[in-house]
CSV table of C-alpha atoms in Angstrom, one decimal:
chain,number,residue,atom,x,y,z
A,12,UNK,CA,-141.0,55.1,-54.2
A,13,UNK,CA,-142.2,53.6,-57.4
A,14,UNK,CA,-145.3,51.6,-56.5
A,15,UNK,CA,-147.3,49.0,-58.5
A,16,UNK,CA,-151.0,49.4,-57.4
A,17,UNK,CA,-153.4,46.5,-58.2
A,18,UNK,CA,-157.1,46.6,-57.6
A,19,UNK,CA,-157.3,50.4,-57.8
A,20,UNK,CA,-160.9,50.7,-59.0
A,21,UNK,CA,-163.6,52.1,-56.6
A,22,UNK,CA,-163.5,54.5,-53.8
A,23,UNK,CA,-160.6,52.8,-51.9
A,24,UNK,CA,-158.4,52.6,-55.0
A,25,UNK,CA,-159.0,56.3,-55.8
A,26,UNK,CA,-158.1,57.3,-52.3
A,27,UNK,CA,-155.0,55.1,-52.1
A,28,UNK,CA,-153.8,56.5,-55.5
A,29,UNK,CA,-154.4,60.1,-54.2
A,30,UNK,CA,-152.6,59.4,-51.0
A,31,UNK,CA,-149.5,57.9,-52.7
A,32,UNK,CA,-149.3,60.8,-55.1
A,33,UNK,CA,-149.7,63.3,-52.2
A,34,UNK,CA,-146.7,61.6,-50.5
A,35,UNK,CA,-144.6,62.0,-53.6
A,36,UNK,CA,-144.6,58.4,-54.8
A,37,UNK,CA,-144.7,57.4,-58.5
A,38,UNK,CA,-147.6,55.0,-59.2
A,39,UNK,CA,-148.0,52.2,-61.8
A,40,UNK,CA,-151.7,51.4,-61.9
A,41,UNK,CA,-152.6,47.8,-63.1
A,42,UNK,CA,-155.5,48.2,-65.5
A,43,UNK,CA,-157.5,45.5,-67.2
A,44,UNK,CA,-158.0,47.7,-70.2
A,45,UNK,CA,-156.5,50.8,-71.7
A,46,UNK,CA,-157.9,54.1,-70.3
A,47,UNK,CA,-159.1,52.6,-67.0
A,48,UNK,CA,-156.9,54.9,-65.0
A,49,UNK,CA,-158.3,57.9,-66.9
A,50,UNK,CA,-161.8,56.8,-65.9
A,51,UNK,CA,-160.7,56.4,-62.3
A,52,UNK,CA,-159.3,59.9,-62.4
A,53,UNK,CA,-162.5,61.4,-63.9
A,54,UNK,CA,-164.6,59.7,-61.2
A,55,UNK,CA,-162.4,60.9,-58.4
A,56,UNK,CA,-163.5,63.8,-56.2
A,57,UNK,CA,-160.2,63.7,-54.3
A,58,UNK,CA,-158.4,67.1,-54.5
A,59,UNK,CA,-155.0,65.4,-54.2
A,60,UNK,CA,-155.3,64.0,-57.7
A,61,UNK,CA,-155.5,67.3,-59.4
A,62,UNK,CA,-153.1,69.0,-57.0
A,63,UNK,CA,-150.4,66.4,-57.5
A,64,UNK,CA,-150.9,65.9,-61.3
A,65,UNK,CA,-147.2,66.6,-61.8
A,66,UNK,CA,-146.3,63.2,-60.2
A,67,UNK,CA,-146.0,60.5,-62.8
A,68,UNK,CA,-148.8,57.9,-63.1
A,69,UNK,CA,-148.3,55.0,-65.4
A,70,UNK,CA,-151.0,52.6,-66.6
A,71,UNK,CA,-149.9,49.0,-67.0
A,72,UNK,CA,-152.5,47.1,-69.0
A,73,UNK,CA,-152.5,43.4,-68.1
A,74,UNK,CA,-154.9,40.7,-67.1
A,75,UNK,CA,-154.1,39.5,-63.6
A,76,UNK,CA,-156.3,36.4,-64.2
A,77,UNK,CA,-153.7,35.1,-66.7
A,78,UNK,CA,-150.7,34.5,-64.5
A,79,UNK,CA,-148.2,33.7,-67.2
A,80,UNK,CA,-149.1,36.6,-69.4
A,81,UNK,CA,-149.3,39.0,-66.5
A,82,UNK,CA,-145.8,38.1,-65.2
A,83,UNK,CA,-144.4,38.2,-68.8
A,84,UNK,CA,-145.8,41.7,-69.2
A,85,UNK,CA,-143.6,42.9,-66.4
A,86,UNK,CA,-140.4,42.2,-68.3
A,87,UNK,CA,-138.2,45.3,-68.1
A,88,UNK,CA,-140.5,47.0,-65.6
A,89,UNK,CA,-139.2,47.9,-62.1
A,90,UNK,CA,-140.8,49.0,-58.9
A,91,UNK,CA,-139.9,49.5,-55.2
A,92,UNK,CA,-143.2,48.3,-53.8
A,93,UNK,CA,-146.4,46.5,-54.6
A,94,UNK,CA,-149.9,47.2,-53.1
A,95,UNK,CA,-152.8,44.8,-53.6
A,96,UNK,CA,-156.3,46.1,-52.7
A,97,UNK,CA,-158.3,43.1,-53.9
A,98,UNK,CA,-158.9,41.7,-50.4
A,99,UNK,CA,-160.9,44.8,-49.3
A,100,UNK,CA,-163.6,44.6,-52.0
A,101,UNK,CA,-166.9,45.8,-50.5
A,102,UNK,CA,-169.3,44.6,-53.2
A,103,UNK,CA,-172.5,43.1,-51.8
A,104,UNK,CA,-172.6,39.6,-53.4
A,105,UNK,CA,-176.2,38.3,-53.2
A,106,UNK,CA,-175.2,34.6,-53.1
A,107,UNK,CA,-172.1,32.8,-52.1
A,108,UNK,CA,-171.4,31.6,-55.6
A,109,UNK,CA,-171.3,35.2,-56.9
A,110,UNK,CA,-168.3,35.9,-54.7
A,111,UNK,CA,-166.3,33.0,-56.2
A,112,UNK,CA,-164.5,35.2,-58.8
A,113,UNK,CA,-163.4,37.7,-56.1
A,114,UNK,CA,-162.3,34.9,-53.8
A,115,UNK,CA,-160.2,33.4,-56.6
A,116,UNK,CA,-158.5,36.7,-57.2
A,117,UNK,CA,-157.9,37.0,-53.4
A,118,UNK,CA,-156.0,33.7,-53.4
A,119,UNK,CA,-154.6,33.3,-56.9
A,120,UNK,CA,-154.2,37.0,-57.6
A,121,UNK,CA,-152.2,37.4,-54.4
A,122,UNK,CA,-149.9,34.6,-55.4
A,123,UNK,CA,-149.4,36.2,-58.8
A,124,UNK,CA,-148.6,39.6,-57.3
A,125,UNK,CA,-146.1,38.2,-54.9
A,126,UNK,CA,-144.3,36.6,-57.9
A,127,UNK,CA,-144.5,39.9,-59.6
A,128,UNK,CA,-142.8,41.5,-56.6
A,129,UNK,CA,-139.7,39.4,-57.2
A,130,UNK,CA,-139.7,40.1,-60.9
A,131,UNK,CA,-140.1,43.9,-60.3
A,132,UNK,CA,-137.3,43.8,-57.8
A,133,UNK,CA,-139.6,45.4,-55.2
A,134,UNK,CA,-138.7,45.2,-51.5
A,135,UNK,CA,-142.1,46.0,-50.0
A,136,UNK,CA,-145.6,44.5,-50.3
A,137,UNK,CA,-148.8,45.7,-48.6
A,138,UNK,CA,-152.0,43.7,-49.0
A,139,UNK,CA,-155.6,44.5,-48.1
A,140,UNK,CA,-157.8,42.1,-46.1
A,141,UNK,CA,-161.3,42.5,-44.6
A,142,UNK,CA,-163.1,42.4,-41.3
A,143,UNK,CA,-165.2,39.6,-42.9
A,144,UNK,CA,-162.5,37.2,-42.0
A,145,UNK,CA,-163.5,37.4,-38.3
A,146,UNK,CA,-166.9,36.0,-39.2
A,147,UNK,CA,-170.2,37.7,-40.2
A,148,UNK,CA,-172.1,37.1,-36.9
A,149,UNK,CA,-172.7,38.8,-33.6
A,150,UNK,CA,-169.4,39.2,-31.8
A,151,UNK,CA,-171.0,41.2,-28.9
A,152,UNK,CA,-169.2,44.2,-27.4
A,153,UNK,CA,-165.7,42.8,-27.4
A,154,UNK,CA,-163.2,44.7,-29.5
A,155,UNK,CA,-161.4,42.3,-31.7
A,156,UNK,CA,-157.7,42.6,-32.0
A,157,UNK,CA,-155.5,41.0,-34.6
A,158,UNK,CA,-155.0,37.9,-32.4
A,159,UNK,CA,-158.7,37.0,-32.5
A,160,UNK,CA,-159.5,33.9,-34.6
A,161,UNK,CA,-159.5,34.8,-38.3
A,162,UNK,CA,-160.6,32.9,-41.3
A,163,UNK,CA,-161.8,29.9,-39.2
A,164,UNK,CA,-164.2,30.9,-36.4
A,165,UNK,CA,-167.7,31.3,-38.0
A,166,UNK,CA,-169.8,28.7,-36.4
A,167,UNK,CA,-169.6,25.1,-37.7
A,168,UNK,CA,-167.3,26.0,-40.6
A,169,UNK,CA,-165.6,28.8,-42.3
A,170,UNK,CA,-167.1,30.4,-45.4
A,171,UNK,CA,-165.4,30.5,-48.8
A,172,UNK,CA,-164.7,34.2,-48.3
A,173,UNK,CA,-163.1,33.6,-44.9
A,174,UNK,CA,-160.9,30.8,-46.4
A,175,UNK,CA,-159.9,33.1,-49.3
A,176,UNK,CA,-159.0,36.0,-47.0
A,177,UNK,CA,-157.0,33.7,-44.7
A,178,UNK,CA,-155.1,32.2,-47.7
A,179,UNK,CA,-154.2,35.6,-49.0
A,180,UNK,CA,-153.1,36.8,-45.6
A,181,UNK,CA,-150.9,33.8,-45.1
A,182,UNK,CA,-149.2,34.2,-48.4
A,183,UNK,CA,-148.5,37.8,-47.9
A,184,UNK,CA,-147.2,37.4,-44.3
A,185,UNK,CA,-145.1,34.4,-45.2
A,186,UNK,CA,-143.5,36.4,-47.9
A,187,UNK,CA,-142.6,39.1,-45.3
A,188,UNK,CA,-145.3,41.6,-46.4
A,189,UNK,CA,-147.8,43.6,-44.4
A,190,UNK,CA,-151.5,43.0,-44.2
A,191,UNK,CA,-154.1,45.6,-43.4
A,192,UNK,CA,-157.5,44.3,-42.2
A,193,UNK,CA,-160.0,47.0,-43.1
A,194,UNK,CA,-163.4,47.7,-41.6
A,195,UNK,CA,-166.2,48.3,-44.1
A,196,UNK,CA,-164.8,51.0,-46.4
A,197,UNK,CA,-167.2,53.8,-47.3
A,198,UNK,CA,-167.0,57.2,-49.1
A,199,UNK,CA,-169.4,60.1,-49.2
A,200,UNK,CA,-170.4,59.3,-52.8
A,201,UNK,CA,-172.6,56.3,-53.6
A,202,UNK,CA,-174.1,55.1,-56.9
A,203,UNK,CA,-177.0,53.3,-55.2
A,204,UNK,CA,-178.5,52.6,-51.8
A,205,UNK,CA,-178.9,49.0,-50.7
A,206,UNK,CA,-181.7,47.8,-48.3
A,207,UNK,CA,-181.3,47.9,-44.6
A,208,UNK,CA,-182.7,45.5,-41.9
A,209,UNK,CA,-185.8,46.5,-40.0
A,210,UNK,CA,-185.1,44.0,-37.2
A,211,UNK,CA,-181.4,44.2,-36.6
A,212,UNK,CA,-179.3,47.0,-35.2
A,213,UNK,CA,-175.8,45.5,-34.8
A,214,UNK,CA,-172.8,47.7,-35.4
A,215,UNK,CA,-170.1,47.3,-38.0
A,216,UNK,CA,-166.5,48.4,-38.0
A,217,UNK,CA,-166.3,51.1,-40.7
A,218,UNK,CA,-163.5,53.2,-42.1
A,219,UNK,CA,-163.6,56.2,-44.4
A,220,UNK,CA,-161.8,55.5,-47.7
A,221,UNK,CA,-159.2,58.4,-47.2
A,222,UNK,CA,-158.4,57.1,-43.7
A,223,UNK,CA,-157.8,53.6,-45.1
A,224,UNK,CA,-155.7,55.0,-47.9
A,225,UNK,CA,-153.4,56.8,-45.3
A,226,UNK,CA,-152.9,53.4,-43.6
A,227,UNK,CA,-151.6,51.9,-46.9
A,228,UNK,CA,-149.2,54.8,-47.4
A,229,UNK,CA,-147.9,54.6,-43.8
A,230,UNK,CA,-147.5,50.8,-44.0
A,231,UNK,CA,-145.6,51.2,-47.2
A,232,UNK,CA,-143.2,53.8,-45.7
A,233,UNK,CA,-142.8,52.1,-42.2
A,234,UNK,CA,-139.2,51.6,-41.1
A,235,UNK,CA,-138.3,47.9,-41.3
A,236,UNK,CA,-141.2,47.1,-43.7
A,237,UNK,CA,-138.8,45.6,-46.3
A,238,UNK,CA,-139.5,42.0,-47.2
A,239,UNK,CA,-135.8,41.2,-46.6
A,240,UNK,CA,-135.9,42.8,-43.2
A,241,UNK,CA,-134.7,40.5,-40.4
A,242,UNK,CA,-137.7,39.6,-38.3
A,243,UNK,CA,-138.8,36.5,-36.4
A,244,UNK,CA,-142.1,35.1,-37.7
A,245,UNK,CA,-144.4,36.4,-40.4
A,246,UNK,CA,-145.0,39.9,-41.6
A,247,UNK,CA,-147.3,42.1,-39.5
A,248,UNK,CA,-151.1,42.5,-39.7
A,249,UNK,CA,-153.0,45.5,-38.5
A,250,UNK,CA,-156.7,46.3,-38.1
A,251,UNK,CA,-157.8,49.6,-39.5
A,252,UNK,CA,-161.2,50.9,-38.4
A,253,UNK,CA,-162.7,54.1,-37.1
A,254,UNK,CA,-163.0,54.3,-33.3
A,255,UNK,CA,-166.8,54.4,-33.5
A,256,UNK,CA,-168.6,51.5,-35.1
A,257,UNK,CA,-171.8,52.2,-36.9
A,258,UNK,CA,-175.0,50.5,-37.8
A,259,UNK,CA,-175.6,49.6,-41.4
A,260,UNK,CA,-178.9,51.5,-41.3
A,261,UNK,CA,-177.2,54.8,-40.3
A,262,UNK,CA,-174.5,54.4,-43.0
A,263,UNK,CA,-177.1,54.0,-45.7
A,264,UNK,CA,-179.3,56.8,-44.4
A,265,UNK,CA,-176.4,59.2,-44.4
A,266,UNK,CA,-175.4,58.0,-47.9
A,267,UNK,CA,-178.9,58.5,-49.2
A,268,UNK,CA,-179.3,61.9,-47.8
A,269,UNK,CA,-175.9,63.0,-49.0
A,270,UNK,CA,-176.4,61.8,-52.5
A,271,UNK,CA,-180.0,62.6,-53.1
A,272,UNK,CA,-181.5,59.1,-52.9
A,273,UNK,CA,-184.7,58.1,-51.2
A,274,UNK,CA,-184.4,56.6,-47.8
A,275,UNK,CA,-183.2,53.0,-47.9
A,276,UNK,CA,-185.8,50.2,-48.1
A,277,UNK,CA,-186.1,48.4,-44.7
A,278,UNK,CA,-186.8,44.7,-44.8
A,279,UNK,CA,-187.0,42.0,-42.1
A,280,UNK,CA,-184.0,39.9,-41.5
A,281,UNK,CA,-185.7,36.8,-42.8
A,282,UNK,CA,-186.5,38.4,-46.1
A,283,UNK,CA,-183.0,39.7,-46.6
A,284,UNK,CA,-181.5,36.3,-45.9
A,285,UNK,CA,-184.0,34.7,-48.3
A,286,UNK,CA,-183.3,37.1,-51.2
A,287,UNK,CA,-179.6,37.6,-50.5
A,288,UNK,CA,-178.1,34.8,-48.4
A,289,UNK,CA,-174.5,36.2,-48.5
A,290,UNK,CA,-175.2,39.9,-48.2
A,291,UNK,CA,-178.0,39.2,-45.7
A,292,UNK,CA,-175.5,38.0,-43.2
A,293,UNK,CA,-173.7,41.3,-43.2
A,294,UNK,CA,-176.8,43.4,-43.1
A,295,UNK,CA,-179.0,41.4,-40.8
A,296,UNK,CA,-176.7,39.3,-38.5
A,297,UNK,CA,-173.4,40.9,-38.0
A,298,UNK,CA,-172.2,43.0,-35.0
A,299,UNK,CA,-168.5,43.6,-34.6
A,300,UNK,CA,-166.0,46.0,-33.1
A,301,UNK,CA,-162.3,46.2,-34.1
A,302,UNK,CA,-159.5,47.9,-32.2
A,303,UNK,CA,-156.8,49.6,-34.3
A,304,UNK,CA,-154.4,50.1,-31.4
A,305,UNK,CA,-151.6,48.2,-33.1
A,306,UNK,CA,-151.7,50.3,-36.2
A,307,UNK,CA,-151.8,53.5,-34.2
A,308,UNK,CA,-148.7,52.4,-32.2
A,309,UNK,CA,-146.7,50.8,-35.0
A,310,UNK,CA,-147.6,53.0,-38.0
A,311,UNK,CA,-148.7,56.3,-36.3
A,312,UNK,CA,-152.1,55.9,-38.0
A,313,UNK,CA,-155.3,57.5,-36.7
A,314,UNK,CA,-158.7,58.1,-38.2
A,315,UNK,CA,-159.4,61.6,-39.3
A,316,UNK,CA,-163.0,60.6,-39.5
A,317,UNK,CA,-163.8,58.8,-36.2
A,318,UNK,CA,-167.5,58.7,-36.8
A,319,UNK,CA,-169.8,58.6,-39.8
A,320,UNK,CA,-171.1,62.1,-39.0
A,321,UNK,CA,-167.6,63.5,-39.2
A,322,UNK,CA,-167.3,62.3,-42.8
A,323,UNK,CA,-170.8,63.3,-44.0
A,324,UNK,CA,-171.8,66.4,-42.0
A,325,UNK,CA,-169.0,68.9,-42.8
A,326,UNK,CA,-169.7,68.8,-46.5
A,327,UNK,CA,-173.4,68.2,-46.4
A,328,UNK,CA,-174.6,70.1,-43.4
A,329,UNK,CA,-177.7,71.5,-45.1
A,330,UNK,CA,-178.7,68.1,-46.6
A,331,UNK,CA,-178.2,66.2,-43.4
A,332,UNK,CA,-180.0,68.3,-40.9
A,333,UNK,CA,-181.9,65.9,-38.6
A,334,UNK,CA,-179.7,63.0,-39.5
A,335,UNK,CA,-180.2,60.1,-37.1
A,336,UNK,CA,-177.9,59.9,-34.1
């Protein structure tokens, strides 16, 4: 298939690109500036990119924020499918206002990309969403399925991020597309190590970037995934997370040891919430488990890295001797 890929920066984008190429698809990467794909390729450690270099990769330079100009730029371009990764952004925004730009892209960018799907003549659309939509709070030991309240159930009111995720999902599913709700996406490479909480040990749903990428490829290729496919109700939504949740502290400790950083700074929950109200909720208040049973059954997906250790230890055994359990 010929796939338009939007939001391809970062570890998830690199892995999705590699997965698509490895499965024989042609990829059109939406880039905000010329040469962005080349930088993405240079940063990538994924073997698939070099092994599948014979597959065509196009770079389409356009600004998604300018809806009219973006759609006009697609004139004469065709694609079979569109993938949007904006919903799964993992950047730790210190305050709620700092997430406004991302949330706008989640809502307005999704609308623009759905319009682009029609212009391109594409018949499939897969959009990324995030576990954050379930609410950054302590959910206990219950495994949340896709039927759990999403985008609304976060105490007295939903946050702007939850509202944006719900809006994006509703648009995609009403269009007939597929939504993948990802756990916290991580890779073995990190550019820095954020602080951890010294007074909270809740677990988070996590997923290795390559495992998430396979989910997008499988969702794209799934029988009956066409937008025009006859179905009753909206398009499907699937959770994607490793079977074993993990604490934020363990993730950052493994990242630090694998990448040669000092151990993460540990701060009390009250301090984290004071200096970073938004990110502090994730680090110091959230405990959540997701079940991926629906994706396993419908897409044939499974996590090749079911635990954090299975991702970090094989390549970094010497570095990570004595890693915390």
